[in-house]
């Protein structure tokens, strides 16, 4: 009894109620007064424990934000984060009488009982939740609904176990950070993230279901799709970016064969006041071969053959970082006039730049195991000897614009370091045959050759590209250059001895190796007393 007297007022009240219950039970249980008293005391103890528990629940608990409690419930915190399409149960430290959510399109909130709230993330965004207790005191909780990154993080760890990739969420944006071994792994991680985001955009957010308890609020209106789709920001870094050197050999052989055979015949005859002439001029401007003339008559026979061989060889070396494009051009550029009309409608002439020669563009990607994925586009172009003639209004002269002969190829291969592949088959074979003859006479057998000219030309060329990729590593700091051994000659070496390079100075003699010093023997100590000599 002393314990209850020294307790608080609520305990005294509970004791009075217990005594009243004992008095009520006494007439019914006269034979068991002790049992009735024990039952009343137990009721008092239970009531006291309940009051103590209610007061403890009313006090706010200092728990970390969103700490998982027993049975998968989440403790209440001033700021809470939800994953889109996922739900959770939040335990309240007080008994709530009513609630209100700011934007039902962002989150569904259902009060299951005074101490438990059901939360569902509907769409990406932020809102807040207001809870009132029985004393009408309000508590505000900020809710943030974002993309669920846990499944993507798990899939990254499953498919790319050796890469250190972290997935974080900022609103409707996925952020990939960390370190990957090569560009291929970075592309794979980015592809996974893009597929994950596109799947979420197609799903159109979560759908709220029925509450698992009675007294649920009416379902909120459906979420309106966002105007923008979720994004992926790539903050991945490559551990050691690989560099690739491309060794290209361009070999072209061109052969030209020209055969010409023609005749030129002229006969002039004068009879009285009449003059007769027969002229056949079917040869080229510079005939070669047999010719003859007698008075006003002449005869020329042209039979010539030309054979040419051209060889072109270029060996460009290009270097690029894995995943980056590099280009090379060995040739030149010309400017072609192009007619344009300015804003005032006045035609103007501008110069357009055109490159020609041997050009190579390639994009290397270093794969795992030392393999190199190579996208290469070689091209060989040259100026054509036959241009394009154009004329302009008011100008009698004819301008000749250059034309180009271009051969290019584009391919993608996979090689190991030092392996080569060839792009061949770029063969050009042009045959041109022209016959000019005098009608009738040029068709006469044998003699018709005197009245016709034949021109036969053959152009054959073949182009081959041989490409070899190499993985490049940095050189040591003390790498020796080819000029390190060059010694500039003196005037005496040039004029007296005719040397183009000086002589290296004589090496200084190496000092003789000295024997290691032996420890000196200790001097004998004199015996005690006098030393007799």
Coordinates of N, CA and C in Angstrom, one line a residue, residues 313-316 327-335 354-360 379-383:
X313 N 51.7 4.0 -103.0 CA 51.8 3.4 -101.7 C 51.9 4.4 -100.6
X314 N 51.0 4.3 -99.7 CA 51.0 5.2 -98.5 C 50.9 4.4 -97.3
X315 N 51.6 4.8 -96.2 CA 51.6 4.0 -95.0 C 51.3 5.0 -93.8
X316 N 50.1 5.5 -93.6 CA 49.8 6.3 -92.5 C 49.6 5.6 -91.2
X327 N 41.1 10.4 -87.6 CA 41.1 10.5 -89.1 C 42.5 10.9 -89.6
X328 N 42.8 10.6 -90.8 CA 44.1 10.9 -91.4 C 43.8 11.2 -92.9
X329 N 44.6 12.2 -93.4 CA 44.5 12.6 -94.8 C 45.9 12.9 -95.3
X330 N 46.2 12.2 -96.4 CA 47.5 12.5 -97.1 C 47.1 12.8 -98.6
X331 N 47.1 14.1 -98.8 CA 46.6 14.6 -100.1 C 46.6 16.1 -100.1
X332 N 45.6 16.7 -100.6 CA 45.4 18.1 -100.7 C 44.0 18.5 -100.7
X333 N 43.8 19.8 -101.0 CA 42.4 20.3 -101.0 C 42.4 21.4 -102.1
X334 N 41.2 21.5 -102.7 CA 41.0 22.6 -103.7 C 39.7 23.3 -103.3
X335 N 39.5 24.4 -103.9 CA 38.3 25.2 -103.7 C 37.5 25.3 -104.9
X354 N 37.2 21.2 -100.9 CA 37.1 19.8 -101.2 C 38.4 19.1 -101.1
X355 N 38.5 18.0 -100.3 CA 39.7 17.3 -100.0 C 39.8 16.1 -100.9
X356 N 41.1 15.8 -101.2 CA 41.3 14.6 -102.0 C 42.7 14.0 -101.6
X357 N 42.8 12.7 -101.9 CA 44.0 12.0 -101.5 C 43.7 10.7 -100.8
X358 N 44.5 10.2 -99.9 CA 44.3 9.0 -99.2 C 43.8 9.4 -97.8
X359 N 42.6 9.0 -97.4 CA 42.0 9.4 -96.2 C 41.6 8.1 -95.4
X360 N 41.7 8.1 -94.1 CA 41.3 7.0 -93.3 C 40.6 7.6 -92.1
X379 N 39.5 5.7 -97.8 CA 39.1 6.3 -99.0 C 40.3 6.8 -99.8
X380 N 40.2 6.7 -101.1 CA 41.2 7.2 -102.0 C 40.5 7.9 -103.1
X381 N 40.9 9.2 -103.3 CA 40.3 10.0 -104.3 C 41.4 10.8 -105.0
X382 N 41.2 11.1 -106.3 CA 42.1 11.9 -107.0 C 41.4 12.7 -108.0
X383 N 42.1 13.7 -108.6 CA 41.5 14.6 -109.6 C 41.4 13.9 -110.9

